[in-house]
PDB file of N, CA and C in Angstrom:
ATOM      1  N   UNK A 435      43.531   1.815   1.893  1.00  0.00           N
ATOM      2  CA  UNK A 435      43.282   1.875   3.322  1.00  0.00           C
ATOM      3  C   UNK A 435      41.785   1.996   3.633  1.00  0.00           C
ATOM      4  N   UNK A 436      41.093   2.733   2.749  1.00  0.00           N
ATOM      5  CA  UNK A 436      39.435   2.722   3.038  1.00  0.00           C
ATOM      6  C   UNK A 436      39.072   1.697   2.913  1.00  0.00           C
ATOM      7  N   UNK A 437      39.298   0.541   2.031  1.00  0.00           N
ATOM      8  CA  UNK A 437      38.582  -0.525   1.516  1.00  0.00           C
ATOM      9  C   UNK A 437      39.050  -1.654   3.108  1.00  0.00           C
ATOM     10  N   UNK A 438      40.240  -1.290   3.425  1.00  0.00           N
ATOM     11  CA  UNK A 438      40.530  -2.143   4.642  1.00  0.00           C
ATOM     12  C   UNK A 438      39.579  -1.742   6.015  1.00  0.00           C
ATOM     13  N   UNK A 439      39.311  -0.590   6.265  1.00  0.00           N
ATOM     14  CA  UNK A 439      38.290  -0.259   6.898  1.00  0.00           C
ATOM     15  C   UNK A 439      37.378  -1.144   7.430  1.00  0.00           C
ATOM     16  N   UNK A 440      36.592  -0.926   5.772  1.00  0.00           N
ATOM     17  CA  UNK A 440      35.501  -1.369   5.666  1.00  0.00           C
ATOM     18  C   UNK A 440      35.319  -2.907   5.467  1.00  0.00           C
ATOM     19  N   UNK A 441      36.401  -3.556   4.979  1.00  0.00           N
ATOM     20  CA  UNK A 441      36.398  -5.044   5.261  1.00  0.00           C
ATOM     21  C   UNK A 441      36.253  -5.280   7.245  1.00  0.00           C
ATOM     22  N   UNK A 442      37.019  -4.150   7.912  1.00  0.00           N
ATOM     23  CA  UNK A 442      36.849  -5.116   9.459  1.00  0.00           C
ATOM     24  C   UNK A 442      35.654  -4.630   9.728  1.00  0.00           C
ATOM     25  N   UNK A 443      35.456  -3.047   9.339  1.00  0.00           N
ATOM     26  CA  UNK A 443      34.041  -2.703  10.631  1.00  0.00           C
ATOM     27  C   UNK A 443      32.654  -2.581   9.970  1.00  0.00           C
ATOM     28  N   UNK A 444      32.768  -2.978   8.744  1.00  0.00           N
ATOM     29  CA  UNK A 444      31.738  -2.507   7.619  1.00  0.00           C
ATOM     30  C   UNK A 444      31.611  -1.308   6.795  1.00  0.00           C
ATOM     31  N   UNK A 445      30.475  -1.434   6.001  1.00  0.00           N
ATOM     32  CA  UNK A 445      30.384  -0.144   5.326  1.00  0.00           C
ATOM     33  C   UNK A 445      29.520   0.453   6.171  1.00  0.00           C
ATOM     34  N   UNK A 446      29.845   1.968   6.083  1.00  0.00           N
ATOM     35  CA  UNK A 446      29.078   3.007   7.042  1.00  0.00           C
ATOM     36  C   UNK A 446      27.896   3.766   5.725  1.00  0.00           C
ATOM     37  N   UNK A 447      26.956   3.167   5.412  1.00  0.00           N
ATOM     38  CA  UNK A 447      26.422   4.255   4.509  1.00  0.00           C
ATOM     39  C   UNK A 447      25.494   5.541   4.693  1.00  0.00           C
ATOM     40  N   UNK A 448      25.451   6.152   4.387  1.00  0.00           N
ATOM     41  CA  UNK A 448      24.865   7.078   3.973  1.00  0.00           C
ATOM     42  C   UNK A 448      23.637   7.871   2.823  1.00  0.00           C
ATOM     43  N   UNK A 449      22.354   8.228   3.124  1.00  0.00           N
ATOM     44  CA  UNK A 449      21.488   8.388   1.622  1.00  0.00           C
ATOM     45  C   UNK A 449      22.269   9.628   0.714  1.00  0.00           C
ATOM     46  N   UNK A 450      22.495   9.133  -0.214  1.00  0.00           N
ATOM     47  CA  UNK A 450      22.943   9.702  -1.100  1.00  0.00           C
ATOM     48  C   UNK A 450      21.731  10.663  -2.293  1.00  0.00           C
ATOM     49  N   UNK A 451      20.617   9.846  -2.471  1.00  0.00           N
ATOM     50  CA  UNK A 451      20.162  10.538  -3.170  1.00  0.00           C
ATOM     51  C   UNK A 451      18.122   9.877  -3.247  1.00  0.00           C
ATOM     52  N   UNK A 452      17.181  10.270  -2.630  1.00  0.00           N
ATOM     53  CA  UNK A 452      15.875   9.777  -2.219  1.00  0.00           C
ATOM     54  C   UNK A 452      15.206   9.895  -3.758  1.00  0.00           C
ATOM     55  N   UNK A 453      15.113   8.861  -4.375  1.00  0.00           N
ATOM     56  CA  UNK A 453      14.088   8.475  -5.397  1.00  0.00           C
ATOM     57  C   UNK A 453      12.525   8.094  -5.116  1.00  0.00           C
ATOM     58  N   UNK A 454      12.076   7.650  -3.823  1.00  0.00           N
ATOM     59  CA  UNK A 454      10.762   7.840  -3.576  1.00  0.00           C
ATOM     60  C   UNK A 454      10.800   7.804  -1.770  1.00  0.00           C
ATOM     61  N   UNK A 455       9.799   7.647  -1.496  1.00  0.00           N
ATOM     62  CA  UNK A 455       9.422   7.702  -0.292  1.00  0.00           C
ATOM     63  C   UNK A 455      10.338   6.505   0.390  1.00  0.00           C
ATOM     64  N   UNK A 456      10.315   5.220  -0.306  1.00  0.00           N
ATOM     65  CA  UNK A 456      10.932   4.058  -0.218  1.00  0.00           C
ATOM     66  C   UNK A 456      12.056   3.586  -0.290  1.00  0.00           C
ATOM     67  N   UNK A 457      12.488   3.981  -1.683  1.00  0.00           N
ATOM     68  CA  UNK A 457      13.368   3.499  -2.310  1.00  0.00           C
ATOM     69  C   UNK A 457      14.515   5.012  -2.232  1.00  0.00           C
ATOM     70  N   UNK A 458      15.808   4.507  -2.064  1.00  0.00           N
ATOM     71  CA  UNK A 458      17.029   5.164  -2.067  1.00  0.00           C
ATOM     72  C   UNK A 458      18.205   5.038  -2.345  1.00  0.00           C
ATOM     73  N   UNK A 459      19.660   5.708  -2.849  1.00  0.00           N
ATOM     74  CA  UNK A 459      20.634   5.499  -2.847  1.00  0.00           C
ATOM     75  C   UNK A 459      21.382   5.440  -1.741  1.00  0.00           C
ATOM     76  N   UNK A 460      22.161   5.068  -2.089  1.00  0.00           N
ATOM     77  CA  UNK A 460      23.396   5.096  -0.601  1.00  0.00           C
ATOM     78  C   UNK A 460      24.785   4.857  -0.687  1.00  0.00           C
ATOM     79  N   UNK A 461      25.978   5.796  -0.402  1.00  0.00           N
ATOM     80  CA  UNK A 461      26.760   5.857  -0.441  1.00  0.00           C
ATOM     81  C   UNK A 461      27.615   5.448   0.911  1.00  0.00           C
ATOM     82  N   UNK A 462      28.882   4.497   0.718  1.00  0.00           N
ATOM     83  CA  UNK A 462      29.105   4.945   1.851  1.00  0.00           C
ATOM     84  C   UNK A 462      30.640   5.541   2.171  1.00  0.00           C
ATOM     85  N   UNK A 463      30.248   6.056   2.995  1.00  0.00           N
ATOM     86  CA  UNK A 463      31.326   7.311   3.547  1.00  0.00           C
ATOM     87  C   UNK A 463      33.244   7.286   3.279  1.00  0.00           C
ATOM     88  N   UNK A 464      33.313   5.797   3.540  1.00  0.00           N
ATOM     89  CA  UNK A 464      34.563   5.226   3.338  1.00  0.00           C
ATOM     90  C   UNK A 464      35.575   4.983   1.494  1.00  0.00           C
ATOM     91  N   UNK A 465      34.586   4.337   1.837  1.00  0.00           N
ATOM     92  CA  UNK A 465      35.277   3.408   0.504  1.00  0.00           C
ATOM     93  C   UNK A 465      34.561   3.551  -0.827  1.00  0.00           C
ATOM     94  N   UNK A 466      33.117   4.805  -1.010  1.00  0.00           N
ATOM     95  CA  UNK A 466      32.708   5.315  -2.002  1.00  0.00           C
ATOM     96  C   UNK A 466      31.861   4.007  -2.497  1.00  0.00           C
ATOM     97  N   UNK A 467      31.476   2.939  -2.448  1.00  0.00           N
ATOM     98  CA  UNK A 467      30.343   1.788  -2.841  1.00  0.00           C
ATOM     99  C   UNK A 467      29.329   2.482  -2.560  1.00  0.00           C
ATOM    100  N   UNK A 468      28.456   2.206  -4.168  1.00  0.00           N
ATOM    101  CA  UNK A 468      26.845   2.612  -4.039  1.00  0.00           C
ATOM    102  C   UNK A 468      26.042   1.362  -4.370  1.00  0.00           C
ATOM    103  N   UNK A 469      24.801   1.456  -3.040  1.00  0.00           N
ATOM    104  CA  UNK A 469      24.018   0.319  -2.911  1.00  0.00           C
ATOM    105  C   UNK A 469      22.699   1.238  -3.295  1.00  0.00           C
ATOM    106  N   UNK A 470      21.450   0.385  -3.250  1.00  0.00           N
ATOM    107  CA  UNK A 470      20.442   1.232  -3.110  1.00  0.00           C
ATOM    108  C   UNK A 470      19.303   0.027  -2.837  1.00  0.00           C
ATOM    109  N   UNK A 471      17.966   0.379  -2.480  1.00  0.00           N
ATOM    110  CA  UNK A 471      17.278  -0.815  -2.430  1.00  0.00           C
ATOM    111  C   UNK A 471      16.509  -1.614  -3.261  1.00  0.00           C
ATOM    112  N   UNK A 472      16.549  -2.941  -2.882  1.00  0.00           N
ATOM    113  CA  UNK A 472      15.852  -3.668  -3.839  1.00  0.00           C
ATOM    114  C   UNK A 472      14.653  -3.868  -3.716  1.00  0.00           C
ATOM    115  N   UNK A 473      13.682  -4.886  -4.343  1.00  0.00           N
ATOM    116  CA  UNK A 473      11.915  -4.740  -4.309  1.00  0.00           C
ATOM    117  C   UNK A 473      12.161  -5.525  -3.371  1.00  0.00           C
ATOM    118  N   UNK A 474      12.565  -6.336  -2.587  1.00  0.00           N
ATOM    119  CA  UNK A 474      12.403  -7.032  -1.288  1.00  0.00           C
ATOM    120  C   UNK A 474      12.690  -6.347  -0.226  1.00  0.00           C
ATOM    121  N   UNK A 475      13.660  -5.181  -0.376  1.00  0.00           N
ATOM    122  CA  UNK A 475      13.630  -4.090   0.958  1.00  0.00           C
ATOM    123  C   UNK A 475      15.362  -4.140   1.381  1.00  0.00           C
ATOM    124  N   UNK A 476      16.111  -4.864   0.582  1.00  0.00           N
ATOM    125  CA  UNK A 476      17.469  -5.197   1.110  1.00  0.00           C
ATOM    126  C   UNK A 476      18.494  -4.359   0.526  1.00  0.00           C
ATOM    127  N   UNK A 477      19.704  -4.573   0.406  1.00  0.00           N
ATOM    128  CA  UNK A 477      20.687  -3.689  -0.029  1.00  0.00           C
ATOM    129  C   UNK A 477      21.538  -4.552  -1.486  1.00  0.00           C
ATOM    130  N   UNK A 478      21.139  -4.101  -2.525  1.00  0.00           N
ATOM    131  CA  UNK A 478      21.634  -4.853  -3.994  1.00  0.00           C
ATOM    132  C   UNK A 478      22.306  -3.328  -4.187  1.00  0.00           C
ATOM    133  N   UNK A 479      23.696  -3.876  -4.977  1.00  0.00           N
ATOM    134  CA  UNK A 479      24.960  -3.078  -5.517  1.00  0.00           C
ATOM    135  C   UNK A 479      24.510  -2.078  -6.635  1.00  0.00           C
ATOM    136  N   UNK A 480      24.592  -0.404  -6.998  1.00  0.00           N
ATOM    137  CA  UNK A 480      24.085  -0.099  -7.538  1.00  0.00           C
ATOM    138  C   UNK A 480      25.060  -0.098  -9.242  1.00  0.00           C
ATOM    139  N   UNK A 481      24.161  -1.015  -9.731  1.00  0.00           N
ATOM    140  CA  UNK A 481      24.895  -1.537 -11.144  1.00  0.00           C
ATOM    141  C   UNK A 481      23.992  -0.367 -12.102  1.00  0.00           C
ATOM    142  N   UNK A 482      24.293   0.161 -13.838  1.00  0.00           N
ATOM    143  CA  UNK A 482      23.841   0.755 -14.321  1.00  0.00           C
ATOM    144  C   UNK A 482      22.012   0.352 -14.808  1.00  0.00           C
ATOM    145  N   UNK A 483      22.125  -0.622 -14.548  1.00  0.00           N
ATOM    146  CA  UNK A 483      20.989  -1.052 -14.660  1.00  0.00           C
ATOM    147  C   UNK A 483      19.631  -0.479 -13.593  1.00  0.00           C
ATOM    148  N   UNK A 484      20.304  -0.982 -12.733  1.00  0.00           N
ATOM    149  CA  UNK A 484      19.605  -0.477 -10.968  1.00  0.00           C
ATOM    150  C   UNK A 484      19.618   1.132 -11.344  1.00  0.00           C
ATOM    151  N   UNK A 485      20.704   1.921 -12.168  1.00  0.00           N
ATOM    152  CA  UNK A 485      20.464   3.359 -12.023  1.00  0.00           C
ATOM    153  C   UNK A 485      19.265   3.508 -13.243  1.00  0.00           C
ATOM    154  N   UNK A 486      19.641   3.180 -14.261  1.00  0.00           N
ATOM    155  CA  UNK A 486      18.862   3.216 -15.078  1.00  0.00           C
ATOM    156  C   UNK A 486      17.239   2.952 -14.575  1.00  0.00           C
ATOM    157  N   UNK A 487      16.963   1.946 -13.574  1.00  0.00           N
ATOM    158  CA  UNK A 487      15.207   1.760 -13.149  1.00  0.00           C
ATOM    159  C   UNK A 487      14.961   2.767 -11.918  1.00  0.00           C
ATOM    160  N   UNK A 488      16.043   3.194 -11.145  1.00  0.00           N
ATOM    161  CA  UNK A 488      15.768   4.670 -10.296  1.00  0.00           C
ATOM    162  C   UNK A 488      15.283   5.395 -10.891  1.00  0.00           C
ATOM    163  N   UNK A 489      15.908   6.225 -11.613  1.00  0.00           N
ATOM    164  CA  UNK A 489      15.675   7.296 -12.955  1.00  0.00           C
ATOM    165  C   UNK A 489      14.297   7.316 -13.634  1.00  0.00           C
ATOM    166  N   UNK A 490      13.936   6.067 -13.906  1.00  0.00           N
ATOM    167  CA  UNK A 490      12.753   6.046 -14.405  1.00  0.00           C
ATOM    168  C   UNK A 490      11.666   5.691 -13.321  1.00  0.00           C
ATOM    169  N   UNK A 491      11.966   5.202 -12.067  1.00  0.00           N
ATOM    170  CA  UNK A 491      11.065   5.244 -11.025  1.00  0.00           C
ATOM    171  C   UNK A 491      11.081   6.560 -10.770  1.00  0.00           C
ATOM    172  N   UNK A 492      12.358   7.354 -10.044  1.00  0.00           N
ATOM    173  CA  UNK A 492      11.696   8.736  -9.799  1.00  0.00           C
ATOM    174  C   UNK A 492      11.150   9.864 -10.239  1.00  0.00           C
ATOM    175  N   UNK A 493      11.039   9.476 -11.928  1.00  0.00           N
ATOM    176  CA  UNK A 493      10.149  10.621 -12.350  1.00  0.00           C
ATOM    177  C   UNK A 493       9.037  10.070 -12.895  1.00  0.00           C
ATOM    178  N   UNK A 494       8.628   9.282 -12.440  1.00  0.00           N
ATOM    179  CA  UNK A 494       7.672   7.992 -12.295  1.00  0.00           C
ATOM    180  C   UNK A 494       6.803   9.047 -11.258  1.00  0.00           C
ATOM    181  N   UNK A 495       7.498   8.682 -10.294  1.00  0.00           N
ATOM    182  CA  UNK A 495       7.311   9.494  -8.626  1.00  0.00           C
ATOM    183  C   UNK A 495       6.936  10.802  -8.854  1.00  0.00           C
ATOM    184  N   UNK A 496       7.902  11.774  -9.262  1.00  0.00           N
ATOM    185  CA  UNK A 496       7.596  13.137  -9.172  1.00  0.00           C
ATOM    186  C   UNK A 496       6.891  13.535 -10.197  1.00  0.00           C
ATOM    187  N   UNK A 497       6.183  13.144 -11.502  1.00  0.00           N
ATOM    188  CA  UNK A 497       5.058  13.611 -11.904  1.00  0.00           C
ATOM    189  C   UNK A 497       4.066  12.777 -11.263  1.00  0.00           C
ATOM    190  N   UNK A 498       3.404  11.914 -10.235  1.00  0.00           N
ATOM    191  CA  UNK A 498       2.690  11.775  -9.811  1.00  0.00           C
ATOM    192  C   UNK A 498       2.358  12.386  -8.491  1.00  0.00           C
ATOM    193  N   UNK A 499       3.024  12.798  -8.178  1.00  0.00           N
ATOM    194  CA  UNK A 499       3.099  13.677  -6.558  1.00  0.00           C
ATOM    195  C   UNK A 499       2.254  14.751  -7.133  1.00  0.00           C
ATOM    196  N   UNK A 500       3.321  15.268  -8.339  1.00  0.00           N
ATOM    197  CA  UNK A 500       2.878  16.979  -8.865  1.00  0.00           C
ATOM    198  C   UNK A 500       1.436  16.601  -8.907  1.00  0.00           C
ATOM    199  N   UNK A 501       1.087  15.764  -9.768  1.00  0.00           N
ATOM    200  CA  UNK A 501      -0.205  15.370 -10.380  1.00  0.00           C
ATOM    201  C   UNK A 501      -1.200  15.406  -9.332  1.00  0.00           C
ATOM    202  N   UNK A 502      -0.989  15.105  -8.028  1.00  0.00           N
ATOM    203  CA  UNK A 502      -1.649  15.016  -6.456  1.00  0.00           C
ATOM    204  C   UNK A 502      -2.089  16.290  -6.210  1.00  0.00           C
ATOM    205  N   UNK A 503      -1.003  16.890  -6.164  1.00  0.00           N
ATOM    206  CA  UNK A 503      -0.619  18.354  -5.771  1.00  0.00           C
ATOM    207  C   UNK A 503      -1.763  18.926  -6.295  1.00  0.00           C
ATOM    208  N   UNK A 504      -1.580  19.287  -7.280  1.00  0.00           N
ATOM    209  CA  UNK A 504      -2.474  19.874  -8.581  1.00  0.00           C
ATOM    210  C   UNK A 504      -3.699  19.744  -8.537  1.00  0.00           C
ATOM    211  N   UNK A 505      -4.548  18.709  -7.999  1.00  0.00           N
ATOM    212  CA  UNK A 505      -5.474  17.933  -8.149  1.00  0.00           C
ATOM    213  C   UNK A 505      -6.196  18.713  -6.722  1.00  0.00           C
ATOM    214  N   UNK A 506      -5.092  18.194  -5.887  1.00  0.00           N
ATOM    215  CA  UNK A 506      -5.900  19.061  -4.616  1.00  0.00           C
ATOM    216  C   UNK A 506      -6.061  20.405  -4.209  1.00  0.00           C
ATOM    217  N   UNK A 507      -4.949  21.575  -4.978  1.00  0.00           N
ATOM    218  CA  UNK A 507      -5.184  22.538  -5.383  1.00  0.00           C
ATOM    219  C   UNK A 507      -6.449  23.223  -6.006  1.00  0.00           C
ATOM    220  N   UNK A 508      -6.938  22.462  -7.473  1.00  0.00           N
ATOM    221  CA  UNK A 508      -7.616  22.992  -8.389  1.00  0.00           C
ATOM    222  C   UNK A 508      -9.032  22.672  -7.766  1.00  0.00           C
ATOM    223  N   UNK A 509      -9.224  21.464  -6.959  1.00  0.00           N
ATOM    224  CA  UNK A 509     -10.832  21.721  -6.015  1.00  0.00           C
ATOM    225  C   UNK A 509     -11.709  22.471  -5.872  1.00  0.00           C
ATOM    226  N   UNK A 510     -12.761  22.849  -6.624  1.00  0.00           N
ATOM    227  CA  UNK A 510     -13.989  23.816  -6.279  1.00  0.00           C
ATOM    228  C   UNK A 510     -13.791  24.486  -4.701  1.00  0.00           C
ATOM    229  N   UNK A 511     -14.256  25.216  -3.746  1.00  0.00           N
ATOM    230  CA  UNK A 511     -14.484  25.391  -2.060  1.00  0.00           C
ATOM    231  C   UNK A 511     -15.720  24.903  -2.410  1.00  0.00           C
ATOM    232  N   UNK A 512     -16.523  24.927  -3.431  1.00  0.00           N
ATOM    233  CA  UNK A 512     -17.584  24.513  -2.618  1.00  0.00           C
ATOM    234  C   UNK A 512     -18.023  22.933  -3.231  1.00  0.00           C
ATOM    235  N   UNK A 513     -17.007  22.216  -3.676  1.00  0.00           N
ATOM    236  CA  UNK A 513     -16.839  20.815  -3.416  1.00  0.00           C
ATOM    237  C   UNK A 513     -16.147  20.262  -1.854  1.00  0.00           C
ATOM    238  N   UNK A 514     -15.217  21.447  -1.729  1.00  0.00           N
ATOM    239  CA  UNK A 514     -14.875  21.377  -0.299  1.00  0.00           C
ATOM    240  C   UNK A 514     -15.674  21.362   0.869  1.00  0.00           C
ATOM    241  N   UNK A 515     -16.282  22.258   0.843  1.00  0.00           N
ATOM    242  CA  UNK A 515     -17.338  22.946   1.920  1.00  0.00           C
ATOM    243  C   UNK A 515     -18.418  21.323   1.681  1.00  0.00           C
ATOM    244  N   UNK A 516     -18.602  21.021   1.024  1.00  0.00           N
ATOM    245  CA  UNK A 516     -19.777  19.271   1.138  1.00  0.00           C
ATOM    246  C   UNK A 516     -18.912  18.748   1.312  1.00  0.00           C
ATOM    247  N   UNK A 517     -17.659  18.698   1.352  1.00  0.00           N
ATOM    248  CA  UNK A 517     -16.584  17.129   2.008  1.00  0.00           C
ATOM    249  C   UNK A 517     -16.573  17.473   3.214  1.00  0.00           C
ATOM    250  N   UNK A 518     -16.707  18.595   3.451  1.00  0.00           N
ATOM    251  CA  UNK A 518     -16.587  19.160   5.287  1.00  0.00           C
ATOM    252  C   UNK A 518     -17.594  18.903   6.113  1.00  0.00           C
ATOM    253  N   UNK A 519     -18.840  19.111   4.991  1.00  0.00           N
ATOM    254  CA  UNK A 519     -20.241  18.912   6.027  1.00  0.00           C
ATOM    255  C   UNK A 519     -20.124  18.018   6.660  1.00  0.00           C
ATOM    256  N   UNK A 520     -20.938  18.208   8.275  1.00  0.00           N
ATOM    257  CA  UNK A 520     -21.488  17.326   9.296  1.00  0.00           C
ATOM    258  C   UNK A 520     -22.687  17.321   9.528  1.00  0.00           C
ATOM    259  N   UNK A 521     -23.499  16.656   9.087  1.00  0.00           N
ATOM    260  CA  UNK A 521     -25.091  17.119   9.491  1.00  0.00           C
ATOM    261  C   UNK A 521     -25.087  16.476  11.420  1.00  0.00           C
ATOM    262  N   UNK A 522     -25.688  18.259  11.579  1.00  0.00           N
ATOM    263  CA  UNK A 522     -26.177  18.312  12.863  1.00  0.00           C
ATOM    264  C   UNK A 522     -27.927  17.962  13.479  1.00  0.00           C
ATOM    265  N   UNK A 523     -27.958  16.378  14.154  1.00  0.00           N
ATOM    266  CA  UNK A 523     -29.505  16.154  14.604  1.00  0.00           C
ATOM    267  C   UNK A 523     -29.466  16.456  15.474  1.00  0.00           C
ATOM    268  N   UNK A 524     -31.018  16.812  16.123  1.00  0.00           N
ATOM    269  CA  UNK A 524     -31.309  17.169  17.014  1.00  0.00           C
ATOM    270  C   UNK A 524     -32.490  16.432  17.209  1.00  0.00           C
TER     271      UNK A 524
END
């Protein structure tokens, strides 16, 4: 009966699970099909393959975020304090 659903009114999906800023899973609500996106921006079926290059995109992703993080953390202030300067003329 779900799958009939979703043959008349479509699939209703849902993010299931955010691998980058971009790229995502998606479940949908009915009939349990997982899509996620492709490098053109569209909706391709999520086959083990497609999970398999998530997986390695998102921790792709999240040690480079950390790596950001970290980076802007560990900053001298007074490398800060010269990115801040404004020289004032008069």
């Amino acid at each position: 009966m779900k799958s009939l659903y979703c043959s008349i009114f479509g699939h209703h999906y849902e993010v299931s699970k955010n691998i980058t800023y971009h790229v995502k899973e998606y479940k949908c609500t009915h009939c349990s099909s997982e899509v996620t996106t492709s490098g053109k921006g569209g909706l391709t079926p999520l086959t083990p393959k497609y999970k398999e290059i998530n997986s390695v995109l998102e921790r792709i992703h999240t040690r480079r975020t950390l790596r950001i993080q970290q980076k802007a953390l560990s900053k001298d202030p007074a490398e800060k304090s010269l990115l801040n300067f404004t020289p004032h003329f008069s």
